[in-house]
Short mmCIF file of C-alpha atoms and ligand atoms in Angstrom, two decimals:
data_model
loop_
_atom_site.label_atom_id
_atom_site.label_comp_id
_atom_site.label_asym_id
_atom_site.label_seq_id
_atom_site.Cartn_x
_atom_site.Cartn_y
_atom_site.Cartn_z
CA UNK A 1 87.52 -40.29 6.81
CA UNK A 2 89.75 -40.47 3.91
CA UNK A 3 89.93 -36.94 2.97
CA UNK A 4 92.01 -37.65 -0.48
CA UNK A 5 88.69 -39.25 -1.89
CA UNK A 6 86.93 -36.02 -1.65
CA UNK A 7 87.51 -33.29 -4.42
CA UNK A 8 85.93 -30.43 -6.09
CA UNK A 9 84.15 -27.39 -4.72
CA UNK A 10 80.15 -27.62 -5.25
CA UNK A 11 77.82 -24.47 -5.60
CA UNK A 12 74.12 -25.23 -4.87
CA UNK A 13 72.30 -23.61 -7.52
CA UNK A 14 69.01 -22.65 -5.98
CA UNK A 15 66.13 -22.07 -8.97
CA UNK A 16 62.94 -20.11 -8.89
CA UNK A 17 60.75 -21.72 -11.72
CA UNK A 18 63.09 -23.32 -13.32
CA UNK A 19 65.58 -19.97 -13.33
CA UNK A 20 68.76 -20.00 -11.24
CA UNK A 21 68.61 -17.40 -8.57
CA UNK A 22 71.32 -15.12 -7.48
CA UNK A 23 72.13 -16.48 -4.15
CA UNK A 24 73.81 -19.48 -5.96
CA UNK A 25 75.34 -17.64 -9.03
CA UNK A 26 77.10 -15.08 -7.17
CA UNK A 27 79.14 -17.95 -5.46
CA UNK A 28 80.35 -19.53 -8.85
CA UNK A 29 82.99 -16.95 -8.85
CA UNK A 30 84.69 -17.10 -5.50
CA UNK A 31 84.02 -21.02 -5.65
CA UNK A 32 85.84 -21.01 -8.92
CA UNK A 33 88.59 -19.14 -7.48
CA UNK A 34 89.18 -21.24 -4.16
CA UNK A 35 88.53 -24.50 -6.12
CA UNK A 36 91.38 -23.44 -8.73
CA UNK A 37 93.88 -22.70 -6.30
CA UNK A 38 93.42 -26.34 -5.20
CA UNK A 39 93.87 -27.60 -8.55
CA UNK A 40 90.19 -28.53 -8.33
CA UNK A 41 86.78 -27.50 -10.24
CA UNK A 42 83.79 -25.53 -9.21
CA UNK A 43 80.58 -27.81 -9.71
CA UNK A 44 77.27 -26.30 -10.25
CA UNK A 45 74.70 -28.67 -8.58
CA UNK A 46 71.08 -27.85 -9.57
CA UNK A 47 67.94 -29.85 -8.62
CA UNK A 48 64.62 -29.17 -10.32
CA UNK A 49 61.64 -30.34 -12.66
CA UNK A 50 63.03 -29.11 -15.93
CA UNK A 51 66.98 -27.51 -15.83
CA UNK A 52 67.86 -26.66 -19.26
CA UNK A 53 68.02 -22.94 -18.37
CA UNK A 54 69.45 -23.32 -14.87
CA UNK A 55 72.25 -25.49 -16.38
CA UNK A 56 73.14 -22.92 -19.13
CA UNK A 57 73.09 -20.02 -16.80
CA UNK A 58 75.33 -21.63 -14.36
CA UNK A 59 77.82 -22.28 -16.93
CA UNK A 60 77.78 -18.96 -18.30
CA UNK A 61 78.72 -17.73 -14.70
CA UNK A 62 81.67 -19.89 -14.33
CA UNK A 63 80.78 -23.35 -13.53
CA UNK A 64 83.66 -25.57 -14.43
CA UNK A 65 80.88 -28.55 -14.74
CA UNK A 66 77.14 -29.45 -13.93
CA UNK A 67 75.41 -32.07 -12.06
CA UNK A 68 71.77 -31.89 -12.49
CA UNK A 69 68.83 -33.76 -11.13
CA UNK A 70 65.65 -33.66 -12.96
CA UNK A 71 62.49 -35.12 -11.18
CA UNK A 72 58.87 -33.87 -10.66
CA UNK A 73 59.95 -34.35 -6.88
CA UNK A 74 62.02 -31.37 -7.01
CA UNK A 75 59.37 -29.12 -8.98
CA UNK A 76 59.07 -26.92 -5.61
CA UNK A 77 61.56 -26.98 -2.92
CA UNK A 78 60.89 -29.25 -0.09
CA UNK A 79 63.45 -29.81 2.98
CA UNK A 80 62.96 -33.66 2.97
CA UNK A 81 63.53 -33.70 -0.76
CA UNK A 82 66.18 -31.77 -1.86
CA UNK A 83 68.09 -33.09 1.34
CA UNK A 84 67.44 -36.72 0.29
CA UNK A 85 68.58 -35.62 -3.11
CA UNK A 86 71.70 -33.68 -2.16
CA UNK A 87 72.66 -36.58 0.32
CA UNK A 88 72.47 -38.83 -2.78
CA UNK A 89 74.84 -37.14 -4.59
CA UNK A 90 77.15 -36.29 -2.03
CA UNK A 91 77.91 -39.98 -1.07
CA UNK A 92 78.30 -40.75 -4.88
CA UNK A 93 80.54 -38.02 -5.82
CA UNK A 94 82.16 -36.80 -2.59
CA UNK A 95 82.92 -32.94 -3.07
CA UNK A 96 85.26 -31.59 -0.36
CA UNK A 97 83.70 -28.34 -0.16
CA UNK A 98 79.79 -27.58 -0.64
CA UNK A 99 78.56 -23.84 -0.75
CA UNK A 100 75.02 -22.70 -0.40
CA UNK A 101 73.66 -19.10 -0.40
CA UNK A 102 72.20 -18.12 2.78
CA UNK A 103 68.76 -17.38 1.18
CA UNK A 104 65.58 -18.40 2.89
CA UNK A 105 66.00 -21.62 0.99
CA UNK A 106 69.82 -22.26 1.92
CA UNK A 107 69.25 -21.54 5.37
CA UNK A 108 66.96 -24.34 5.65
CA UNK A 109 68.39 -26.49 3.48
CA UNK A 110 72.09 -26.54 4.65
CA UNK A 111 71.95 -27.07 8.53
CA UNK A 112 69.82 -30.15 7.58
CA UNK A 113 71.83 -31.57 5.24
CA UNK A 114 74.89 -30.95 7.24
CA UNK A 115 73.46 -32.73 10.25
CA UNK A 116 72.70 -35.69 7.34
CA UNK A 117 76.41 -35.85 6.04
CA UNK A 118 77.42 -35.57 9.57
CA UNK A 119 80.01 -32.71 8.70
CA UNK A 120 79.96 -29.02 10.03
CA UNK A 121 78.37 -26.02 8.67
CA UNK A 122 79.63 -22.35 9.00
CA UNK A 123 76.39 -20.25 8.63
CA UNK A 124 76.13 -16.91 6.71
CA UNK A 125 79.47 -16.49 5.68
CA UNK A 126 80.80 -12.80 4.40
CA UNK A 127 84.37 -14.16 3.29
CA UNK A 128 86.00 -17.03 2.25
CA UNK A 129 89.47 -18.43 2.01
CA UNK A 130 91.28 -21.64 1.59
CA UNK A 131 94.43 -23.44 3.19
CA UNK A 132 96.11 -25.12 0.07
CA UNK A 133 98.24 -26.95 2.13
CA UNK A 134 95.31 -28.75 3.96
CA UNK A 135 92.23 -28.27 1.57
CA UNK A 136 90.49 -26.29 4.80
CA UNK A 137 88.31 -23.71 3.53
CA UNK A 138 88.41 -20.44 6.02
CA UNK A 139 84.74 -19.44 6.59
CA UNK A 140 84.41 -16.05 8.13
CA UNK A 141 81.37 -14.85 9.10
CA UNK A 142 80.34 -11.79 11.96
CA UNK A 143 79.92 -13.22 15.49
CA UNK A 144 78.96 -11.62 18.73
CA UNK A 145 76.71 -9.14 17.52
CA UNK A 146 79.09 -8.19 14.71
CA UNK A 147 81.76 -7.08 17.22
CA UNK A 148 84.18 -9.57 15.68
CA UNK A 149 84.85 -11.90 12.62
CA UNK A 150 85.15 -15.49 13.48
CA UNK A 151 86.78 -17.75 11.02
CA UNK A 152 85.68 -21.38 11.34
CA UNK A 153 87.54 -24.18 9.55
CA UNK A 154 86.36 -27.88 9.21
CA UNK A 155 89.24 -30.01 10.22
CA UNK A 156 87.65 -33.45 10.45
CA UNK A 157 84.79 -34.03 8.22
CA UNK A 158 84.09 -33.62 4.56
CA UNK A 159 82.48 -32.22 2.87
CA UNK A 160 83.17 -28.81 4.32
CA UNK A 161 79.80 -27.07 4.16
CA UNK A 162 79.12 -23.28 4.35
CA UNK A 163 76.17 -21.04 3.62
CA UNK A 164 77.34 -17.68 2.47
CA UNK A 165 75.17 -14.57 2.61
CA UNK A 166 73.36 -13.18 -0.55
CA UNK A 167 75.29 -9.79 -2.36
CA UNK A 168 78.30 -10.20 -0.54
CA UNK A 169 80.02 -11.71 -3.68
CA UNK A 170 79.38 -10.12 -7.07
CA UNK A 171 78.58 -12.36 -10.12
CA UNK A 172 80.91 -12.28 -13.08
CA UNK A 173 79.49 -10.89 -16.38
CA UNK A 174 78.02 -14.01 -17.85
CA UNK A 175 79.51 -15.59 -21.25
CA UNK A 176 76.71 -17.43 -22.93
CA UNK A 177 79.49 -19.01 -25.17
CA UNK A 178 81.09 -20.99 -22.41
CA UNK A 179 80.61 -24.79 -22.72
CA UNK A 180 80.90 -27.48 -19.48
CA UNK A 181 80.20 -31.34 -19.20
CA UNK A 182 76.77 -31.87 -17.86
CA UNK A 183 76.31 -34.77 -15.48
CA UNK A 184 72.24 -35.78 -15.50
CA UNK A 185 71.36 -37.84 -12.70
CA UNK A 186 67.99 -39.54 -11.85
CA UNK A 187 67.00 -39.48 -8.05
CA UNK A 188 63.40 -40.11 -7.18
CA UNK A 189 62.67 -39.09 -3.46
CA UNK A 190 61.09 -42.15 -2.05
CA UNK A 191 57.47 -42.32 -1.37
CA UNK A 192 56.26 -40.47 1.81
CA UNK A 193 59.56 -38.87 2.55
CA UNK A 194 58.23 -35.35 1.56
CA UNK A 195 55.66 -34.50 4.32
CA UNK A 196 54.97 -31.08 3.09
CA UNK A 197 53.15 -30.28 -0.30
CA UNK A 198 53.36 -27.00 -2.10
CA UNK A 199 49.41 -26.49 -2.55
CA UNK A 200 49.63 -23.00 -4.06
CA UNK A 201 52.06 -20.33 -5.08
CA UNK A 202 51.22 -16.54 -4.96
CA UNK A 203 53.44 -15.08 -7.32
CA UNK A 204 52.04 -11.48 -6.53
CA UNK A 205 53.65 -11.35 -3.19
CA UNK A 206 56.92 -12.36 -4.70
CA UNK A 207 56.80 -9.68 -7.31
CA UNK A 208 56.24 -7.19 -4.66
CA UNK A 209 59.10 -8.30 -2.57
CA UNK A 210 61.75 -5.87 -2.61
CA UNK A 211 64.94 -7.61 -4.55
CA UNK A 212 67.64 -5.39 -2.53
CA UNK A 213 70.48 -7.69 -3.30
CA UNK A 214 69.99 -7.18 -7.08
CA UNK A 215 69.12 -3.37 -6.85
CA UNK A 216 71.96 -1.12 -8.71
CA UNK A 217 70.33 1.66 -6.74
CA UNK A 218 69.26 1.86 -2.96
CA UNK A 219 67.67 4.70 -1.67
CA UNK A 220 67.47 4.21 2.39
CA UNK A 221 65.48 5.92 5.14
CA UNK A 222 66.54 5.74 8.61
CA UNK A 223 64.99 7.21 12.26
CA UNK A 224 65.62 10.49 10.78
CA UNK A 225 62.33 10.36 8.53
CA UNK A 226 60.69 10.72 11.82
CA UNK A 227 57.58 8.38 10.60
CA UNK A 228 56.60 6.11 8.37
CA UNK A 229 54.71 8.56 5.81
CA UNK A 230 58.64 9.65 5.08
CA UNK A 231 59.44 6.60 3.04
CA UNK A 232 55.97 7.34 0.76
CA UNK A 233 56.46 10.95 0.29
CA UNK A 234 60.26 11.20 -0.02
CA UNK A 235 62.38 8.19 0.12
CA UNK A 236 60.09 5.75 -2.74
CA UNK A 237 59.59 8.97 -5.30
CA UNK A 238 63.44 9.35 -4.94
CA UNK A 239 63.82 5.29 -5.76
CA UNK A 240 61.37 5.53 -8.16
CA UNK A 241 62.97 8.42 -10.03
CA UNK A 242 66.45 6.53 -10.22
CA UNK A 243 64.75 3.20 -10.79
CA UNK A 244 66.04 1.74 -7.69
CA UNK A 245 64.67 -0.01 -4.57
CA UNK A 246 64.02 1.25 -0.93
CA UNK A 247 66.24 0.10 1.53
CA UNK A 248 66.15 1.01 5.59
CA UNK A 249 67.98 0.84 8.71
CA UNK A 250 66.94 -1.37 11.77
CA UNK A 251 65.80 1.73 13.60
CA UNK A 252 63.23 2.57 10.79
CA UNK A 253 62.01 -1.26 10.75
CA UNK A 254 61.60 -1.70 14.60
CA UNK A 255 59.83 1.35 14.39
CA UNK A 256 57.40 -0.30 12.57
CA UNK A 257 57.56 1.81 9.80
CA UNK A 258 58.59 -0.55 6.97
CA UNK A 259 58.59 -4.19 7.02
CA UNK A 260 62.01 -6.00 7.69
CA UNK A 261 62.50 -7.20 4.24
CA UNK A 262 63.72 -3.72 3.66
CA UNK A 263 66.23 -3.75 6.38
CA UNK A 264 69.93 -3.09 5.66
CA UNK A 265 72.73 -4.21 7.92
CA UNK A 266 73.93 -7.24 10.04
CA UNK A 267 70.66 -8.64 10.98
CA UNK A 268 69.19 -7.47 7.39
CA UNK A 269 70.48 -7.81 4.05
CA UNK A 270 74.03 -7.25 2.55
CA UNK A 271 73.84 -5.07 -0.35
CA UNK A 272 76.28 -4.23 -2.96
CA UNK A 273 74.36 -1.50 -5.53
CA UNK A 274 76.27 0.83 -7.58
CA UNK A 275 74.82 3.82 -5.63
CA UNK A 276 73.38 3.73 -1.93
CA UNK A 277 72.01 6.59 -0.98
CA UNK A 278 71.48 6.57 3.01
CA UNK A 279 68.84 9.48 4.26
CA UNK A 280 68.20 10.12 7.81
CA UNK A 281 70.80 7.29 9.13
CA UNK A 282 73.19 7.91 11.43
CA UNK A 283 75.62 5.07 10.15
CA UNK A 284 76.24 2.62 13.02
CA UNK A 285 78.41 -0.18 12.65
CA UNK A 286 75.79 -2.55 12.29
CA UNK A 287 74.08 -0.76 9.22
CA UNK A 288 77.52 -0.11 7.55
CA UNK A 289 78.06 -3.85 7.80
CA UNK A 290 75.16 -4.47 4.96
CA UNK A 291 76.07 -1.45 2.59
CA UNK A 292 79.75 -0.79 2.56
CA UNK A 293 80.48 -2.71 -0.43
CA UNK A 294 78.49 -0.08 -2.58
CA UNK A 295 80.32 1.57 -5.39
CA UNK A 296 79.27 5.05 -4.28
CA UNK A 297 77.51 5.97 -0.95
CA UNK A 298 75.62 9.28 -0.75
CA UNK A 299 74.91 10.34 2.69
CA UNK A 300 72.04 12.71 3.57
CA UNK A 301 71.87 13.75 7.12
CA UNK A 302 71.31 17.24 9.28
CA UNK A 303 74.15 16.22 11.62
CA UNK A 304 77.54 17.18 10.13
CA UNK A 305 79.05 14.70 12.39
CA UNK A 306 77.05 11.90 11.74
CA UNK A 307 79.59 8.72 11.39
CA UNK A 308 78.06 7.97 7.86
CA UNK A 309 79.87 10.88 6.30
CA UNK A 310 83.07 9.19 7.36
CA UNK A 311 82.07 6.14 4.70
CA UNK A 312 80.44 8.41 2.36
CA UNK A 313 81.83 9.31 -1.37
CA UNK A 314 79.19 12.25 -1.45
CA UNK A 315 77.58 13.78 1.70
CA UNK A 316 74.82 16.51 1.92
CA UNK A 317 74.33 18.33 5.11
CA UNK A 318 70.79 19.29 5.79
CA UNK A 319 67.00 18.31 6.12
CA UNK A 320 66.18 15.23 4.22
CA UNK A 321 62.59 16.64 3.99
CA UNK A 322 64.23 19.53 1.55
CA UNK A 323 67.01 17.83 -0.10
CA UNK A 324 65.32 14.77 -1.05
CA UNK A 325 62.39 16.26 -3.20
CA UNK A 326 64.83 18.88 -4.74
CA UNK A 327 66.95 15.59 -5.92
CA UNK A 328 64.07 14.00 -7.15
CA UNK A 329 62.92 16.82 -9.08
CA UNK A 330 66.49 17.51 -10.85
CA UNK A 331 66.41 13.72 -11.76
CA UNK A 332 63.11 13.87 -13.53
CA UNK A 333 64.31 17.01 -15.13
CA UNK A 334 67.44 15.26 -16.27
CA UNK A 335 65.13 12.17 -17.78
CA UNK A 336 62.85 14.24 -19.62
P1 LIG B 401 69.64 6.70 14.24
O1 LIG B 401 71.07 6.22 14.84
O2 LIG B 401 68.75 7.30 15.39
O3 LIG B 401 70.08 7.93 13.31
C1 LIG B 401 69.02 8.61 12.77
C2 LIG B 401 69.93 9.84 12.12
O4 LIG B 401 69.05 10.56 11.41
C3 LIG B 401 70.90 10.95 12.64
O5 LIG B 401 72.29 10.83 12.52
C4 LIG B 401 70.14 12.55 12.75
O6 LIG B 401 70.97 13.32 12.47
C5 LIG B 401 69.54 11.96 11.43
N1 LIG B 401 68.41 12.88 11.11
C6 LIG B 401 67.34 13.28 12.05
N2 LIG B 401 66.54 14.05 11.47
C7 LIG B 401 66.82 14.43 9.92
C8 LIG B 401 66.36 14.97 9.09
N3 LIG B 401 65.40 15.52 9.09
N4 LIG B 401 67.04 15.25 8.16
C9 LIG B 401 68.60 14.51 7.75
N5 LIG B 401 68.70 13.70 8.94
C10 LIG B 401 67.57 13.72 9.99
N6 LIG B 401 70.89 -1.40 12.40
C11 LIG B 401 70.65 -1.62 10.85
O7 LIG B 401 70.48 -0.41 10.31
N7 LIG B 401 70.69 -2.93 10.34
C12 LIG B 401 71.01 -3.94 10.98
O8 LIG B 401 70.92 -4.90 10.51
C13 LIG B 401 71.56 -3.63 12.29
N8 LIG B 401 71.60 -4.85 13.08
C14 LIG B 401 71.67 -4.71 14.61
C15 LIG B 401 72.07 -5.79 15.26
C16 LIG B 401 72.48 -5.77 16.46
C17 LIG B 401 73.25 -7.26 17.23
C18 LIG B 401 72.60 -4.47 17.20
C19 LIG B 401 72.95 -4.12 18.36
C20 LIG B 401 72.19 -3.62 16.45
C21 LIG B 401 71.82 -3.15 15.07
N9 LIG B 401 71.48 -2.31 14.33
C22 LIG B 401 71.20 -2.71 13.01
C23 LIG B 401 70.96 -0.94 14.78
C24 LIG B 401 71.98 0.04 14.83
O9 LIG B 401 73.08 -0.13 15.99
C25 LIG B 401 71.38 1.39 14.85
O10 LIG B 401 70.88 1.46 16.23
C26 LIG B 401 70.55 1.73 13.61
O11 LIG B 401 71.20 1.50 12.74
C27 LIG B 401 70.36 3.27 13.87
O12 LIG B 401 69.38 3.44 12.79
P2 LIG B 401 69.27 4.89 12.05
O13 LIG B 401 70.62 5.31 11.59
O14 LIG B 401 68.34 4.98 11.55
O15 LIG B 401 68.91 5.87 13.53
#
């Protein structure tokens, strides 16, 4: 394999109903930094039925250029269809690096695509770097239950592929005045290649899903709540008063008090809100792995020695069932 034939860093821009979603957009900034250090471009790659809006968004968020494939075959995501389209593009353009957000779709697409391209993929990365001498990306991800960080390089094949955890990197402020070249491609998926068909899309379910990764304020509850009611009686009212989302520790999720979609941490979501309020959460390393990127951490815990106070900017020692209602009442008062 002649590495010199491969250049530029691609970011797969996932879309939902024609709109670019965060998981890909937030990779454009770190992608641009790596690509520019190599003297190359960050290229947004979009597959969809009608990509105008997503193309503009990707450029506003820092893409140097865009490759856009529009076809009815890409209206809804399918593993086979998207793999087919991307394989054709990679074989034509030969990117050196291909990054995908580790969303549900990205986790499905990445490994399939890597196998088709006979290259390596590092899944669920939390740090990125590049060796400017060799062009090898240093993909870093937690390993062995988060007890160590593994840095993996793809030294023998191209493109180098990785999925990156949503929420780890922050999007830059969009600049709608940016312009960039858009290359339009037409790739139809051969008849019979797509073996699954989207019959119905249930929007209500999506609307109810917690967008923890996008939330600016998160109020999280842990085992200290003592039962599921605490989420309804104290956590959600505070989150609502602040216009935030509800998170949870794994202990609360494993106890069946709240669905896994709310879990923050190593085996849950990585979040980077402006304010993270941890209530009745001890601060285990696996929980911290998902929220230590928050700008401001507030901890409420009755144990003054709880490890969460070691990372908190503000700590309140006491019973959360007394403190949270008082906070909610004060915030409501301030708003009136
Ligand atoms: P606890 O550790 O039991 O802490 C409860 C806290 O509540 C205590 O500090 C206590 O003082 C306080 N408290 C009790 N009552 C009150 C009250 N009335 N008022 C105020 N404070 C009170 N954990 C995650 O969260 N996310 C993950 O993604 C995750 N992934 C993991 C992956 C692996 C491989 C492993 C091994 C573990 C993982 N864990 C994860 C589990 C983690 O190690 C902890 O067990 C878990 O985070 C503990 O949850 P907790 O803080 O809610 O409960």
